[in-house]
CSV table of C-alpha atoms and ligand atoms in Angstrom, one decimal:
chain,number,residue,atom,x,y,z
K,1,UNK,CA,0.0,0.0,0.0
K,2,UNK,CA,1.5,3.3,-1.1
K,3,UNK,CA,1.7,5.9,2.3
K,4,UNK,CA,0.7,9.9,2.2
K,5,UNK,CA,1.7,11.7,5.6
K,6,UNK,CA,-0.6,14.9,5.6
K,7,UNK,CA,0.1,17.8,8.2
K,8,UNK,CA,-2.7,19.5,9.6
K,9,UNK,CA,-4.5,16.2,9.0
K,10,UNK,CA,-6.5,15.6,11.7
K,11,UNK,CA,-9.2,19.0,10.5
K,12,UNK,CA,-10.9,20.6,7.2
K,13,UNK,CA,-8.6,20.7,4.0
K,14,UNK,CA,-6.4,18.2,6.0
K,15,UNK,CA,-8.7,16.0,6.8
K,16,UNK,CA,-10.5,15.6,3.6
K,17,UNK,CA,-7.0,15.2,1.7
K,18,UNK,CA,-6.6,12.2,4.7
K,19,UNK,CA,-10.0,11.1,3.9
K,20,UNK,CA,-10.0,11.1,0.0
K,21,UNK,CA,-6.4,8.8,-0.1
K,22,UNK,CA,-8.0,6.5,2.4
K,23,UNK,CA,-10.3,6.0,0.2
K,24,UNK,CA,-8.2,5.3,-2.7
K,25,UNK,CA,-6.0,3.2,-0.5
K,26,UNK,CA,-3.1,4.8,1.0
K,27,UNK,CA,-2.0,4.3,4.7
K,28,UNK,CA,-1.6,7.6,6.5
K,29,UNK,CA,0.5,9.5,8.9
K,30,UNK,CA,-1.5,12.2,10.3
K,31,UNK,CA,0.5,15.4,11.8
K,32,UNK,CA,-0.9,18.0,14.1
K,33,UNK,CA,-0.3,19.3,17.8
K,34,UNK,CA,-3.4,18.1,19.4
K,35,UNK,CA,-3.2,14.6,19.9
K,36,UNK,CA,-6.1,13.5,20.6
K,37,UNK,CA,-8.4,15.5,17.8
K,38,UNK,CA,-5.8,13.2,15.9
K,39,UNK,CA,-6.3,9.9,17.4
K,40,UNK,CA,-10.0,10.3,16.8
K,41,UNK,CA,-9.4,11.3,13.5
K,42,UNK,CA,-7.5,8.4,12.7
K,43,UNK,CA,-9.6,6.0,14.7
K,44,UNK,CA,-13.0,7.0,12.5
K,45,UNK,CA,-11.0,7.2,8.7
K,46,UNK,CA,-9.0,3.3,10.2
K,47,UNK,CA,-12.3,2.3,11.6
K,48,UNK,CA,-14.3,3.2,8.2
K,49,UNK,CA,-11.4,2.2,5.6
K,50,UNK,CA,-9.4,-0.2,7.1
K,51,UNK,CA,-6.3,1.7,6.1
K,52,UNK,CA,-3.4,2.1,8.6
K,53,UNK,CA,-3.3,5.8,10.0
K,54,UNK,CA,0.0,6.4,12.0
K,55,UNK,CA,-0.3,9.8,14.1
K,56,UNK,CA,2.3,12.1,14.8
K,57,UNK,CA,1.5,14.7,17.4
K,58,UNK,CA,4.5,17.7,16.6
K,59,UNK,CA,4.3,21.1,16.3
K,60,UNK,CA,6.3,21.9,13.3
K,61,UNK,CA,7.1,24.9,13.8
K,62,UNK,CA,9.5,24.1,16.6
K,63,UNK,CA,12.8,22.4,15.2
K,64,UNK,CA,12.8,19.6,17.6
K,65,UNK,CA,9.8,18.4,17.1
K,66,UNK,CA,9.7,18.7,13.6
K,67,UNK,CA,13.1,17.0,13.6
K,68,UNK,CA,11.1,13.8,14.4
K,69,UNK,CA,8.7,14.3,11.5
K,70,UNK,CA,11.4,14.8,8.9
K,71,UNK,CA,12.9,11.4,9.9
K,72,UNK,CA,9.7,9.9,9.2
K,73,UNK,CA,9.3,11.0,5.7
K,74,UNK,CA,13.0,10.8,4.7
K,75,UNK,CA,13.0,7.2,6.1
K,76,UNK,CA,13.8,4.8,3.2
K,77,UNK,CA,12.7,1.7,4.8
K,78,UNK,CA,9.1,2.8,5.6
K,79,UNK,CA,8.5,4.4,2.4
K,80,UNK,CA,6.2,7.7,2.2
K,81,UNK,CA,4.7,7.8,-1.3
K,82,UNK,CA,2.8,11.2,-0.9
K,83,UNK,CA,3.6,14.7,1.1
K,84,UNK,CA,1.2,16.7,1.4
K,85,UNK,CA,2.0,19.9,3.1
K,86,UNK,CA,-0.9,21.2,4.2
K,87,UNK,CA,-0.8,22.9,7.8
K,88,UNK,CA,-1.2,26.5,7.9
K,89,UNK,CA,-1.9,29.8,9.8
K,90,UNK,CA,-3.4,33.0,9.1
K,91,UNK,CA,-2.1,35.8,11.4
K,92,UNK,CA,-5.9,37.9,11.2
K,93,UNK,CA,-4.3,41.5,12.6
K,94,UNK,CA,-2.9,44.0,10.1
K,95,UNK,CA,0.9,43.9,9.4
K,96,UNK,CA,1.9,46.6,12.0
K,97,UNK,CA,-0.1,46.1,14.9
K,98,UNK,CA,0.6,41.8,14.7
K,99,UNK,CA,3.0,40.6,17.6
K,100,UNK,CA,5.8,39.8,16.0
K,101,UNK,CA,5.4,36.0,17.8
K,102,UNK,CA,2.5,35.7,15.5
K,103,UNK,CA,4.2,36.7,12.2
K,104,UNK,CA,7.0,34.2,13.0
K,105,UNK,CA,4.7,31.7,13.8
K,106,UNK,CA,3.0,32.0,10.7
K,107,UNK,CA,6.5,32.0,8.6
K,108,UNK,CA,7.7,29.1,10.5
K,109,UNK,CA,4.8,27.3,9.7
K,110,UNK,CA,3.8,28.7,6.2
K,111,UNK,CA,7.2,28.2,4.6
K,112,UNK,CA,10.0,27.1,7.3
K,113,UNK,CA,8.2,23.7,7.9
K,114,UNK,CA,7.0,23.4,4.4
K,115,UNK,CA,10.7,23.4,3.3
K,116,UNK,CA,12.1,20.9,5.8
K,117,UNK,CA,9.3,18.0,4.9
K,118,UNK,CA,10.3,18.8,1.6
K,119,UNK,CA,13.7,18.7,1.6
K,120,UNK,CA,13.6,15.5,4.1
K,121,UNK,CA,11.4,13.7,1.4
K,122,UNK,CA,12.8,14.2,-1.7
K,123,UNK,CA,15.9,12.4,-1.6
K,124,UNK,CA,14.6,9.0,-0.7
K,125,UNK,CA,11.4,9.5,-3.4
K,126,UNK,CA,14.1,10.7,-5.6
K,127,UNK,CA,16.3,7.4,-5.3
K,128,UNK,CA,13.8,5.6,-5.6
K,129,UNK,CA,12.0,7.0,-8.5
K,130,UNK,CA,8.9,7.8,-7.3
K,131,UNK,CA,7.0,10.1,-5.2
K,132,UNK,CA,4.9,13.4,-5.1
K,133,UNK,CA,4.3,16.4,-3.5
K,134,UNK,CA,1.5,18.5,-2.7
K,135,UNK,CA,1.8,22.0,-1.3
K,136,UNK,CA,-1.0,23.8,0.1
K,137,UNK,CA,-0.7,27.6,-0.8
K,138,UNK,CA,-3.9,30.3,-1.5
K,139,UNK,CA,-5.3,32.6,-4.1
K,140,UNK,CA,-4.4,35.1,-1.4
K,141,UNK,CA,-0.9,34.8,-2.3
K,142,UNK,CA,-1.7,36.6,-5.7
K,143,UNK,CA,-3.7,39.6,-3.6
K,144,UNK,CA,-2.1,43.0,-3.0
K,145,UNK,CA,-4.5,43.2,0.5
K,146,UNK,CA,-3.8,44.7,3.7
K,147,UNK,CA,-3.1,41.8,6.5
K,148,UNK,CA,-0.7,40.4,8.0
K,149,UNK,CA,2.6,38.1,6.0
K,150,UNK,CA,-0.2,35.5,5.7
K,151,UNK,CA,-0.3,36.6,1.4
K,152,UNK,CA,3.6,36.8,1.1
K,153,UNK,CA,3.7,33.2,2.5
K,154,UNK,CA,1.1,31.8,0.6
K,155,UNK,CA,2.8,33.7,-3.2
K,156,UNK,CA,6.4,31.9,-1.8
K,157,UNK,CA,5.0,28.2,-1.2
K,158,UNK,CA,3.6,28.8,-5.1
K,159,UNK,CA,7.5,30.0,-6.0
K,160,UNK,CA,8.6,27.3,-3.9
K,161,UNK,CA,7.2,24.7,-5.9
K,162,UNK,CA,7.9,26.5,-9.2
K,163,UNK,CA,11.8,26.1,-8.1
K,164,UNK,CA,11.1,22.4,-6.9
K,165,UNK,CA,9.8,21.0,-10.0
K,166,UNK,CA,12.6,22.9,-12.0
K,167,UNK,CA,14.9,21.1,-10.1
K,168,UNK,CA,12.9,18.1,-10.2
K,169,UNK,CA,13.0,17.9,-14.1
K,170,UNK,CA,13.9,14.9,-15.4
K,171,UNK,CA,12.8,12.7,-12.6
K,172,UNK,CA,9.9,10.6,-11.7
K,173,UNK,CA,8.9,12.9,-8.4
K,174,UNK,CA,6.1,15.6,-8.8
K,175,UNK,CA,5.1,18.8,-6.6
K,176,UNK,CA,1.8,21.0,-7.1
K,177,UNK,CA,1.1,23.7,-5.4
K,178,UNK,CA,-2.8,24.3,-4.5
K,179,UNK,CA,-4.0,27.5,-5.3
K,180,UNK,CA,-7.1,27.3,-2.7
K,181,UNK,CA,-9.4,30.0,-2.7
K,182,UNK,CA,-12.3,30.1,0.1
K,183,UNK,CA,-13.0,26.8,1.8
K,184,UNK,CA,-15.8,25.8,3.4
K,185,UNK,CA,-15.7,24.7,7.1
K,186,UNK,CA,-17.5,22.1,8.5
K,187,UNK,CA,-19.9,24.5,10.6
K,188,UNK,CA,-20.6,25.9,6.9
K,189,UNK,CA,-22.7,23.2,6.8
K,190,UNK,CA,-25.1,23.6,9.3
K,191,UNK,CA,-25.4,27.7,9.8
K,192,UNK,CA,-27.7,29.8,8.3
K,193,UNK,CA,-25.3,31.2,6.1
K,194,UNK,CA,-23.9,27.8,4.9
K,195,UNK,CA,-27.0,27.7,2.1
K,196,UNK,CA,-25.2,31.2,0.5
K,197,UNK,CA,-21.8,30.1,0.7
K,198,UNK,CA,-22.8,26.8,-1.1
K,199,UNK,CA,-24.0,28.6,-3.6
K,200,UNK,CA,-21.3,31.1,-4.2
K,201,UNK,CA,-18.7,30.0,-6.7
K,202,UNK,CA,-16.3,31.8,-4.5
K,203,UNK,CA,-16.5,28.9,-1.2
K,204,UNK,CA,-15.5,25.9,-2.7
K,205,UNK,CA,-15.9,22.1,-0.9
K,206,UNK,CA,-12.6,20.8,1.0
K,207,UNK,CA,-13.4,17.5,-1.2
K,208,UNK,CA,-13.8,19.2,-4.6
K,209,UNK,CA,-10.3,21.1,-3.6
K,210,UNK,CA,-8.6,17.7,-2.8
K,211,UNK,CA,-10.2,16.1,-6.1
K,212,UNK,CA,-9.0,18.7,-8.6
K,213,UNK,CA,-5.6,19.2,-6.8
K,214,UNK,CA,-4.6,15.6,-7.1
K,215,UNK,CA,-5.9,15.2,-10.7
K,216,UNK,CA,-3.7,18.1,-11.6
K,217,UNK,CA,-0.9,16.7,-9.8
K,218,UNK,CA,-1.1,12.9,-12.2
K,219,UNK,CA,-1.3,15.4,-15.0
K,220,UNK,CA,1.9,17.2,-14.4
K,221,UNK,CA,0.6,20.5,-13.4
K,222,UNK,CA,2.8,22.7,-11.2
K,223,UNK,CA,0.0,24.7,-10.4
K,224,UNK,CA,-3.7,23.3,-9.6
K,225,UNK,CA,-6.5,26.3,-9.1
K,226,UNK,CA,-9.5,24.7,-7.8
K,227,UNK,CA,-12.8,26.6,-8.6
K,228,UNK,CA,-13.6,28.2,-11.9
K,229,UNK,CA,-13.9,31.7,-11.0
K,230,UNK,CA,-10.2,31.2,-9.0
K,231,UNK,CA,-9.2,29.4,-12.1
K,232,UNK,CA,-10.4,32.0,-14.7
K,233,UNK,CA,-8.1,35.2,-13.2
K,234,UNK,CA,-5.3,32.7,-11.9
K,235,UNK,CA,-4.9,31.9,-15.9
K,236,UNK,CA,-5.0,35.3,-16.7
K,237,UNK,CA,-2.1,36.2,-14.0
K,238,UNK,CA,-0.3,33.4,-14.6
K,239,UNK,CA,0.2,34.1,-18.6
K,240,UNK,CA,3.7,35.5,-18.6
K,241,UNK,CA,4.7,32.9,-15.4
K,242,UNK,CA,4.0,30.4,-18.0
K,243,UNK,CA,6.5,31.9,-20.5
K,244,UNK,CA,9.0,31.9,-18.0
K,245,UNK,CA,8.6,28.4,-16.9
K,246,UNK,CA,9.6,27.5,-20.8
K,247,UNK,CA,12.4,29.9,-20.3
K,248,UNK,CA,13.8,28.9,-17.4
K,249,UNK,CA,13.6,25.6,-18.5
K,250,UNK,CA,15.7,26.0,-21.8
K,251,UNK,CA,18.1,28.1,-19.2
K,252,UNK,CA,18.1,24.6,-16.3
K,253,UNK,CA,19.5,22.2,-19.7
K,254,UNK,CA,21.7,25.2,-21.1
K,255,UNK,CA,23.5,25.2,-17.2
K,256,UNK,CA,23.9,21.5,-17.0
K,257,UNK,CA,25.2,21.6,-20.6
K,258,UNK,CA,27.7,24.4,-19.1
K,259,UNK,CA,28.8,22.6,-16.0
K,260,UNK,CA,29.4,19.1,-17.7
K,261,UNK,CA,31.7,20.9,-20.5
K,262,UNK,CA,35.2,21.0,-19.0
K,263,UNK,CA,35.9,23.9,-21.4
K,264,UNK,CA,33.3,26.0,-19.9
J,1,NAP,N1,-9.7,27.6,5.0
J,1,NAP,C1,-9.5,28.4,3.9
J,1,NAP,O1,-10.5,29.1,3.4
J,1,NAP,C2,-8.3,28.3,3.1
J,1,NAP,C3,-8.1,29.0,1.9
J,1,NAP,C4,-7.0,28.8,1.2
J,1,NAP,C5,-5.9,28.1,1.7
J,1,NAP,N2,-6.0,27.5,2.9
J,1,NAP,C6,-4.9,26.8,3.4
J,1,NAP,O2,-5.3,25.4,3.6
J,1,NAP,C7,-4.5,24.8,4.6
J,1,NAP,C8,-5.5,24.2,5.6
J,1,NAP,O3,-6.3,25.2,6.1
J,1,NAP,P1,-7.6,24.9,7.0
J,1,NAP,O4,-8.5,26.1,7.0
J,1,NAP,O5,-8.2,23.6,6.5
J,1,NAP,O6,-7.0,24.7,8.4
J,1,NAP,P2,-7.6,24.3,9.8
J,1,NAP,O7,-9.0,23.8,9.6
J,1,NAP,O8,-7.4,25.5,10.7
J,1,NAP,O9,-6.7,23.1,10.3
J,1,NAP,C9,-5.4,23.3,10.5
J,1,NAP,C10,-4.7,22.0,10.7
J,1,NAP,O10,-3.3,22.2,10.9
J,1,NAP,C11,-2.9,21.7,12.2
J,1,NAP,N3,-1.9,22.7,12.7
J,1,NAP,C12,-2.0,24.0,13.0
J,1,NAP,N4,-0.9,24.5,13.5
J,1,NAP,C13,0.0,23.5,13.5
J,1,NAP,C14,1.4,23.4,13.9
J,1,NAP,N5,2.0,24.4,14.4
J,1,NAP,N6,2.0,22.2,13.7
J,1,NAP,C15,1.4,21.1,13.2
J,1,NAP,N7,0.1,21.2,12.8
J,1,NAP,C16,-0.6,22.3,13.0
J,1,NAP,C17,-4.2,21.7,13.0
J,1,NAP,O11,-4.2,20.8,14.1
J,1,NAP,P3,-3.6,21.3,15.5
J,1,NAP,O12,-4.3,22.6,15.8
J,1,NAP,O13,-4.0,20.2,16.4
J,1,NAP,O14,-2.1,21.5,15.4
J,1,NAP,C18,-5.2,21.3,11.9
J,1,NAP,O15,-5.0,19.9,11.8
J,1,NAP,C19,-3.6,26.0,5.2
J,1,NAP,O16,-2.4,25.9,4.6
J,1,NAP,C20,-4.4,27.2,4.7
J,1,NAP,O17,-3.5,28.3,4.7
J,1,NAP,C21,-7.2,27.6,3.6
């Protein structure tokens, strides 16, 4: 059975991404700070599957105890198939009034852990010539809006992964990065205003968000946008980006022609 480990896996986008790959038949590895949300979680996705759902309770953005989740996806003898980077924070207070606790919370979470998994998986999917990577960014990482870094974080995990699959050219590993735009919380369902937000194009399902992502991720895509309305301006912004992919993939092959001529 092929593994995913999904932070921020025991609630919404989390937990539907844990969810959907149960059902499709990969053992998990759940990753959050509250333990026992997670053991529940796991318990009702094992109980309802019968996949195996490992927990890990760490808070990643604290170096030790993301140390111990970096082993566990860079281990080669217990294979993970699937990343799926999906924790992260919003800092709600505007940029200069936000403790700066808060801001460096939401860095270390938004990019600092996002980078470690990354880095700790790639080398054993790499050698052994399989294995993806999803990263969970926004459609706020595109908006010029007051707030706090939570935008800037969100436009570098989409830069992140552009770098990523550059470097990853060439191999069988993959990385998408999620361009989410609203998603709807569980308690969506059952308020007043829940029969509104279903109907707006701009709240989107966790499950519909998980579905398109990894269907754009088997594709190839470096970029999944889930929603049309996200997707319709996130083509239109992207237009040049995707000129510049090209180029900067002519200008990756051009390099490693340079550095295996001994001339050069
Ligand atoms: N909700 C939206 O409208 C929306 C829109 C676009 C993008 N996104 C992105 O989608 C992702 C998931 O968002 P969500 O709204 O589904 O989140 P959520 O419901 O708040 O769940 C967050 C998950 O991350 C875990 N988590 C939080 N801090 C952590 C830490 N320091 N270390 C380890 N785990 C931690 C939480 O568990 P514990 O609290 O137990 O740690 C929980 O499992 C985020 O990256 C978010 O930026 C969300």
């Amino acid at each position: 059975m092929p593994t995913a480990m999904i932070t921020g896996g025991s609630a919404g986008l989390g937990e539907a991404y844990a969810n959907h790959l149960a059902d499709r038949g990969f053992d998990l590895i759940l990753v959050a700070r509250d333990q026992e949300r997670l053991a529940v979680v796991a318990e009702g996705i094992g109980r309802r599957t019968g996949v195996i759902v490992e927990i890990i309770g760490a808070d990643l953005t604290d170096a030790r105890q993301r140390a111990v989740v970096e082993r566990r996806v860079a281990d080669p003898e217990r294979p993970v198939n699937l990343l799926v980077n999906n924790a992260g924070v919003e800092c709600h207070d505007r940029f200069d009034r936000a403790p700066l606790s808060d801001l460096t919370y939401e860095v270390d979470l938004n990019i600092v852990a996002v980078m470690c998994l990354t880095r700790a998986a790639l080398p054993a999917m790499m050698s052994r010539g399989n294995g993806d990577v999803v990263n969970v960014a926004s459609f706020s990482g595109y908006l010029p809006a007051s707030g706090s870094a939570y935008s800037a974080t969100k436009a570098w995990v989409m830069a992140f992964t552009d770098t990523v699959s550059a470097s990853l050219s060439g191999t069988s590993v993959r990385v998408v990065a999620v361009c989410a735009g609203r998603i709807l919380a569980r308690q969506d369902t059952t308020t007043d205003d829940a029969e509104n937000r279903r109907r707006s194009p701009l709240w989107l399902d966790p499950s519909a968000v998980v579905k398109r992502s990894m269907a754009d991720l088997q594709k190839g895509r470096v970029l999944s946008t889930p929603g049309w309305i996200y997707r319709m301006v996130v083509t239109y912004l992207e237009a040049p980006r995707r000129s510049l992919r090209l180029f900067a993939k002519a200008a990756g092959k051009g390099r490693e022609r340079l550095s295996s001529d001994p001339e050069a």
